Amino acid sequence: MTSLYEEISPDPPDNVPVRRVTMTVNGEKRAADVEPRLLLAHLLRYGFMLTGTHTGCDTSNCGACTVLFDGKAIKSCTMLAVQADGHDVETVEGLATASELHPIQEGFKHEHGLQCGFCTPGMMLAAKALLDENDDPTEDEVRWAMSGNLCRCTGYQNIVKSVLWAAEKLRAEGRS
Amino acid sequence: MTQALDEIKIGGLGASRKRVEDNRFVRGKGNYVDDIVLPGMLHMEILRSPMAHARIRSIDTSKAWAIPGVRLVLTGEMMATRNLAWMPTLSYDTQAVLATDKVRFQGQEVACVVADDPYIAKDACEAIVVDYEPLPVIVNPRQAMAEGAPLIRDDKENQHDNVVYDWEVGDRAGTDRAFEQADLVSKLELHYPRSHPSPLECCGSIADYDRSTSKLTVYMTTQAPHIVRAAVALVAELPEHMIRIISPDLGGGFGNKVPVYPGYVISILASILLEQPVKWIEDKTGNLISTGFGRDVYLRGELALRKDGKILGVRMHTDADHGAFFSDAQPSKFKIGLMHSAFACYDVPTAHLTARGMYTNKAPGGVAYRCSFRVTEAMFFQERMVQAAADDLGMDQAEFRRLNFVRDDDFPHRTPFGFLTDSGQYGKCLDVGLEAVGYQDFLRQKEEAKKEGRLLGIGISVMTEPLGAGNSREYDILGIKMFDSAELRVHMTGKAILRTGAKSQGQGHETTWAQIVSHELGIPAEDIVVEEGDTDTAPFGMGTYASRSTPVAGAAVAMVSRKIRAKARKLAAHLLEVSEEDVEWELGRFYLRSAPDRGVTIQECAMAAYSNMPDGMEPGLENVSYYDPPNLTWPFGCYIATVEVDPETGVWDVLNMVAVDDCGVRINPMIVEGQIHGGLTEGFAKSSMQWITFDEEGNCIGSNFMDYLIPTAWETPRFELLETCVPSPHHPIGAKGVGESATVGSPAAYVNAVIDAVAHLGVRNIDMPLLPDRVWSAIQSAPSG
Ligand code: FES
Ligand code: FES
């Protein structure tokens, strides 16, 4: 993309305003020169090639782009990349270690909380934000916390079960 | 004795096997079209019409060309020089790719820009100046029929009005007679509003034309890659073997990704012109206002009734709004799809349907939104008419249905419209549902509540639906018969790769197809990898929609496995040094009838196919099957909702939603239940909030997720699922389609429940979606409201 220079080129075309941003993404320091209008979701997807963050709408409704921003769930399509300058971002790619799935990922697989998988990364990060705050949520609390994320496939029932499954596992492991 | 294999343990039929595809999806490692980056890839954006009906006076693209980074600007005029301004539709009409003469709906494709970057492409689209001359707008069939209505399709030589078709089916005279003999005629007028499948992932493509090899590769959000290859070969006049369509992971489809859209075609032309890969990713508004919608049908329905409750005849007239181009994506030769599957579960002596289709200034492309084409409307109309008739007769809802069901011993049964249903136990299915919901108890509660001024209601919906097109006698797309295919290659160590002509969009084929092979051959499911969606590698198939994968491709998987088993039997006989007739099969193993301990496993047979085959036998253990089903499959179901309506606000809450589904043998119960949850949710969405409508100028209301309401986890009710199991009599493993049953059957349950709550006030109907203001107004204006 010309609106993004991950490899910082010596002379970007002068008609494009460019700003340097640095941020921590999944624990790693990343830098990019970006057009001020570039969305954070697009920097993650097309700049850093972290394509697990999806975009499913133009109006901040679907939540497919949800990431954790300084630990809080936000919609990365609704934030400019320059606003993330100096902040900490966690995407779905940061959930698992090389060998082990995060209990939330395990929960979604175990309880069949996904079908096409398009909403799943956003759903899991919304769930993580919830469980970081509340390690023993009720079903209603889960439904409310996930209500900024749309799923077109599952009807949510198994998503809710997945989150409750993960909560239990996290508590059992003493990780919450 | 050797221990017999435990089929559930190896992931065979009936195992709730965890999904294989989840491993990549939960890691964010799915591979959707927009995730793909090719070297030198350019980005395309489409400029859409803001007007619903207007003549194009001029298009000025000069300012767009002047923006740095812009590589190509295309208009209809330029497409026309390559004979690509129009393309054929799947319903034998034509559709504009980029508008030349006029625009016919809001959102129609007018021009496109290819640039180095999607942001630049968007900027350049805004710099294009189009001069429109507004024309009068038509937004419903009534206006389309009116005297002096403007002609929408003036591009078509012999088109002098806005009628797409006038069609009928059934027995007109016989039905007239039945109505003459009726004690009572129950009438109902309904509208099934326009809706949009709206998968979370929008449509998109990356076209990559390589001049040096003349090969065109297109990554595309398509549910039917082989049909697209055929269409591209015909439209773009490229040789079929030089076209490779790859449908990678799809973020849902629900019918939306069956048609060929202008965006795909333009990206292909752009790549050919620029000799670079061109990516087009639609935004949500583009998806909602221009791609395949569902429904938009008006019904006039009548039932001829005897006073004891017997249905004597059915009369239906439908007016369908097709938008500006007749591009229904449906494989039947029936103009209104399978609308005449209505009343298939009822024993109706005679029926007649007339159907008219109209052009309007709305988006084209009616698709089978999570259903076999028009079956959703058919079953909704049926169950709403049934409820109204029971009310008119003063009969109990359940009793009236029971009285009219086709009896369990009456199969095969010819419906009055000519379908052949092959199995069913509708009465039992209803009873299971009634018991789960506590029917009699609820009726008592309802009466109690009424005394306190509270409005409770219960809605029943029972249906059987034709799924799994087709049989090749009756179903085809552009002449290509509706079969499907599977190719199985068993490697020498007994591991295997399976490819089919279907294409999963979340249904979990990578998991379930392996289970069918496992059931047939005893190879553990985890030893089988499943691939779909690449026309260079998959056998020719018609894709996944209309719940046809399990009925057709799934059957092909079973059949190809049986071919493999037949060859393995020969290999087993050779290894055991006996004749084939002396060999018996049990899961995963052939053994000697006279000495069951002496046997060889399927894996040993596989090894022999490559290393120790008998004289004269071809080496290898591979085969392919093309399956043409003898009939559709007929799953059936019963959906019962209980609701409470707030008379002050018109808000209604679902108290209970029970679904009893009979899809025959379940390959993977966990996945089946997931499909039903999804279907029930879409049924709830359509009955409560989700619709696409238009103002009188043809502006689409519902062009984004702020106006097009999709329920979240918060609004969506909880579901209770139950089942009965009548195997399909003709499917090789007794399975039937299921992915769409609940979408088809459940809307009438929700609506019937709300109507039931307010019927005593004199409310006979409220059209979907049952938004609070509609319910409130209906109560207010009811005779005793
Ligand atoms: S992409 Fe839909 S909310 Fe961000
Ligand atoms: S799994 Fe498809 S949108 Fe949620």
Short mmCIF file of N, CA and C in Angstrom, two decimals, chain A residues 1 42 45-47 49 51 55, chain B residues 31-46 112-119 121-122 201 203-209 217-221 248 263-264 266-272 274 276-283:
data_model
loop_
_atom_site.label_atom_id
_atom_site.label_comp_id
_atom_site.label_asym_id
_atom_site.label_seq_id
_atom_site.Cartn_x
_atom_site.Cartn_y
_atom_site.Cartn_z
N MET A 1 0.84 -1.20 0.00
CA MET A 1 0.00 0.00 0.00
C MET A 1 0.87 1.24 0.00
N HIS A 42 -6.60 -1.63 9.15
CA HIS A 42 -5.88 -1.82 7.89
C HIS A 42 -4.37 -1.89 8.11
N ARG A 45 -3.87 -5.45 9.27
CA ARG A 45 -4.10 -6.45 8.22
C ARG A 45 -3.11 -6.36 7.08
N TYR A 46 -2.97 -5.15 6.54
CA TYR A 46 -2.20 -5.02 5.30
C TYR A 46 -0.76 -4.57 5.56
N GLY A 47 -0.55 -3.90 6.71
CA GLY A 47 0.80 -3.44 7.02
C GLY A 47 1.58 -4.52 7.75
N MET A 49 0.44 -7.56 8.26
CA MET A 49 0.01 -8.87 7.75
C MET A 49 -0.60 -9.76 8.85
N THR A 51 -3.66 -10.90 9.47
CA THR A 51 -4.96 -10.92 8.79
C THR A 51 -6.06 -11.61 9.60
N THR A 55 -12.52 -7.36 8.81
CA THR A 55 -13.46 -6.24 8.76
C THR A 55 -14.74 -6.72 8.09
N ASN B 31 -8.00 -18.32 5.69
CA ASN B 31 -7.47 -17.66 4.49
C ASN B 31 -8.64 -17.20 3.64
N TYR B 32 -9.14 -16.02 3.97
CA TYR B 32 -10.26 -15.45 3.23
C TYR B 32 -9.71 -14.61 2.07
N VAL B 33 -10.57 -14.30 1.11
CA VAL B 33 -10.07 -13.62 -0.10
C VAL B 33 -9.27 -12.36 0.25
N ASP B 34 -9.81 -11.56 1.19
CA ASP B 34 -9.12 -10.31 1.47
C ASP B 34 -7.79 -10.52 2.21
N ASP B 35 -7.52 -11.74 2.66
CA ASP B 35 -6.25 -12.01 3.32
C ASP B 35 -5.14 -12.30 2.32
N ILE B 36 -5.53 -12.51 1.07
CA ILE B 36 -4.55 -12.93 0.07
C ILE B 36 -3.88 -11.71 -0.56
N VAL B 37 -2.57 -11.76 -0.62
CA VAL B 37 -1.80 -10.68 -1.23
C VAL B 37 -0.93 -11.29 -2.32
N LEU B 38 -1.04 -10.77 -3.54
CA LEU B 38 -0.20 -11.26 -4.63
C LEU B 38 0.79 -10.17 -5.01
N PRO B 39 1.96 -10.57 -5.49
CA PRO B 39 2.95 -9.56 -5.87
C PRO B 39 2.38 -8.63 -6.95
N GLY B 40 2.56 -7.35 -6.76
CA GLY B 40 2.13 -6.38 -7.77
C GLY B 40 0.63 -6.17 -7.81
N MET B 41 -0.03 -6.55 -6.75
CA MET B 41 -1.49 -6.49 -6.74
C MET B 41 -2.01 -5.06 -6.67
N LEU B 42 -3.01 -4.78 -7.53
CA LEU B 42 -3.67 -3.47 -7.53
C LEU B 42 -5.04 -3.60 -6.88
N HIS B 43 -5.67 -2.46 -6.62
CA HIS B 43 -6.94 -2.47 -5.87
C HIS B 43 -8.04 -1.76 -6.65
N MET B 44 -9.19 -2.39 -6.64
CA MET B 44 -10.30 -1.86 -7.43
C MET B 44 -11.45 -1.42 -6.54
N GLU B 45 -12.08 -0.35 -6.94
CA GLU B 45 -13.23 0.17 -6.20
C GLU B 45 -14.33 0.49 -7.22
N ILE B 46 -15.57 0.27 -6.82
CA ILE B 46 -16.68 0.50 -7.74
C ILE B 46 -17.44 1.77 -7.36
N CYS B 112 -15.60 2.11 -12.50
CA CYS B 112 -14.68 1.53 -11.53
C CYS B 112 -13.28 2.09 -11.69
N VAL B 113 -12.54 2.09 -10.61
CA VAL B 113 -11.17 2.60 -10.62
C VAL B 113 -10.24 1.51 -10.12
N VAL B 114 -9.10 1.35 -10.78
CA VAL B 114 -8.06 0.47 -10.27
C VAL B 114 -6.86 1.34 -9.92
N ALA B 115 -6.35 1.17 -8.70
CA ALA B 115 -5.25 2.02 -8.25
C ALA B 115 -4.27 1.20 -7.43
N ASP B 116 -3.18 1.87 -7.07
CA ASP B 116 -2.14 1.19 -6.30
C ASP B 116 -2.63 0.80 -4.91
N ASP B 117 -3.69 1.45 -4.46
CA ASP B 117 -4.04 1.36 -3.06
C ASP B 117 -5.55 1.55 -2.94
N PRO B 118 -6.20 0.85 -2.05
CA PRO B 118 -7.67 0.99 -1.98
C PRO B 118 -8.13 2.40 -1.60
N TYR B 119 -7.31 3.09 -0.82
CA TYR B 119 -7.72 4.45 -0.43
C TYR B 119 -7.70 5.37 -1.66
N ALA B 121 -8.07 4.42 -4.73
CA ALA B 121 -9.18 4.00 -5.60
C ALA B 121 -10.49 4.64 -5.14
N LYS B 122 -10.68 4.70 -3.83
CA LYS B 122 -11.90 5.34 -3.30
C LYS B 122 -11.90 6.84 -3.62
N GLU B 201 -18.65 -11.67 5.98
CA GLU B 201 -17.66 -11.32 4.96
C GLU B 201 -18.40 -10.89 3.69
N CYS B 203 -18.54 -9.70 -0.49
CA CYS B 203 -18.01 -10.36 -1.68
C CYS B 203 -16.69 -9.73 -2.11
N GLY B 204 -15.92 -10.48 -2.85
CA GLY B 204 -14.66 -9.94 -3.35
C GLY B 204 -13.97 -10.92 -4.26
N SER B 205 -12.98 -10.42 -4.98
CA SER B 205 -12.22 -11.29 -5.88
C SER B 205 -10.83 -10.73 -6.09
N ILE B 206 -9.93 -11.60 -6.45
CA ILE B 206 -8.62 -11.17 -6.95
C ILE B 206 -8.42 -11.88 -8.28
N ALA B 207 -8.42 -11.09 -9.34
CA ALA B 207 -8.20 -11.68 -10.66
C ALA B 207 -6.74 -11.54 -11.00
N ASP B 208 -6.16 -12.61 -11.51
CA ASP B 208 -4.73 -12.61 -11.82
C ASP B 208 -4.51 -13.24 -13.19
N TYR B 209 -4.38 -12.39 -14.18
CA TYR B 209 -4.19 -12.89 -15.54
C TYR B 209 -2.70 -12.87 -15.87
N THR B 217 -6.29 -16.81 -13.15
CA THR B 217 -6.63 -17.37 -11.84
C THR B 217 -7.46 -16.34 -11.10
N VAL B 218 -8.58 -16.77 -10.55
CA VAL B 218 -9.41 -15.83 -9.79
C VAL B 218 -9.72 -16.41 -8.42
N TYR B 219 -9.26 -15.71 -7.40
CA TYR B 219 -9.67 -16.04 -6.03
C TYR B 219 -10.98 -15.32 -5.81
N MET B 220 -11.98 -16.02 -5.34
CA MET B 220 -13.30 -15.43 -5.37
C MET B 220 -14.17 -15.95 -4.24
N THR B 221 -14.99 -15.05 -3.70
CA THR B 221 -15.95 -15.47 -2.68
C THR B 221 -17.12 -16.14 -3.38
N PRO B 248 -11.42 -19.65 -1.56
CA PRO B 248 -10.71 -20.01 -0.33
C PRO B 248 -11.70 -20.07 0.84
N GLY B 263 -18.79 -6.95 -10.09
CA GLY B 263 -17.46 -6.70 -9.53
C GLY B 263 -16.45 -7.78 -9.92
N TYR B 264 -16.89 -9.04 -9.91
CA TYR B 264 -15.99 -10.13 -10.30
C TYR B 264 -15.55 -9.95 -11.76
N ILE B 266 -15.61 -7.30 -13.68
CA ILE B 266 -14.77 -6.12 -13.95
C ILE B 266 -13.33 -6.37 -13.48
N SER B 267 -13.19 -7.02 -12.33
CA SER B 267 -11.83 -7.26 -11.84
C SER B 267 -11.07 -8.16 -12.81
N ILE B 268 -11.80 -9.08 -13.43
CA ILE B 268 -11.15 -9.96 -14.41
C ILE B 268 -10.70 -9.16 -15.63
N LEU B 269 -11.59 -8.34 -16.14
CA LEU B 269 -11.21 -7.52 -17.30
C LEU B 269 -10.04 -6.60 -16.95
N ALA B 270 -10.11 -6.00 -15.76
CA ALA B 270 -9.04 -5.07 -15.36
C ALA B 270 -7.70 -5.79 -15.31
N SER B 271 -7.70 -7.01 -14.80
CA SER B 271 -6.44 -7.75 -14.71
C SER B 271 -5.92 -8.11 -16.11
N ILE B 272 -6.84 -8.44 -17.00
CA ILE B 272 -6.42 -8.76 -18.36
C ILE B 272 -5.82 -7.51 -19.03
N LEU B 274 -4.51 -4.84 -17.52
CA LEU B 274 -3.32 -4.30 -16.86
C LEU B 274 -2.22 -5.34 -16.70
N GLN B 276 -1.84 -7.34 -14.37
CA GLN B 276 -1.42 -7.39 -12.97
C GLN B 276 -2.60 -7.93 -12.16
N PRO B 277 -2.33 -8.50 -11.01
CA PRO B 277 -3.46 -8.96 -10.18
C PRO B 277 -4.28 -7.76 -9.71
N VAL B 278 -5.61 -7.91 -9.74
CA VAL B 278 -6.50 -6.83 -9.31
C VAL B 278 -7.44 -7.36 -8.23
N LYS B 279 -7.40 -6.70 -7.08
CA LYS B 279 -8.25 -7.13 -5.96
C LYS B 279 -9.45 -6.19 -5.81
N TRP B 280 -10.61 -6.81 -5.69
CA TRP B 280 -11.83 -6.04 -5.42
C TRP B 280 -12.47 -6.58 -4.15
N ILE B 281 -12.61 -5.72 -3.15
CA ILE B 281 -13.30 -6.13 -1.93
C ILE B 281 -14.44 -5.14 -1.71
N GLU B 282 -15.63 -5.71 -1.71
CA GLU B 282 -16.83 -4.89 -1.59
C GLU B 282 -16.96 -4.38 -0.15
N ASP B 283 -17.52 -3.18 0.03
CA ASP B 283 -17.83 -2.76 1.40
C ASP B 283 -19.24 -3.23 1.76
#
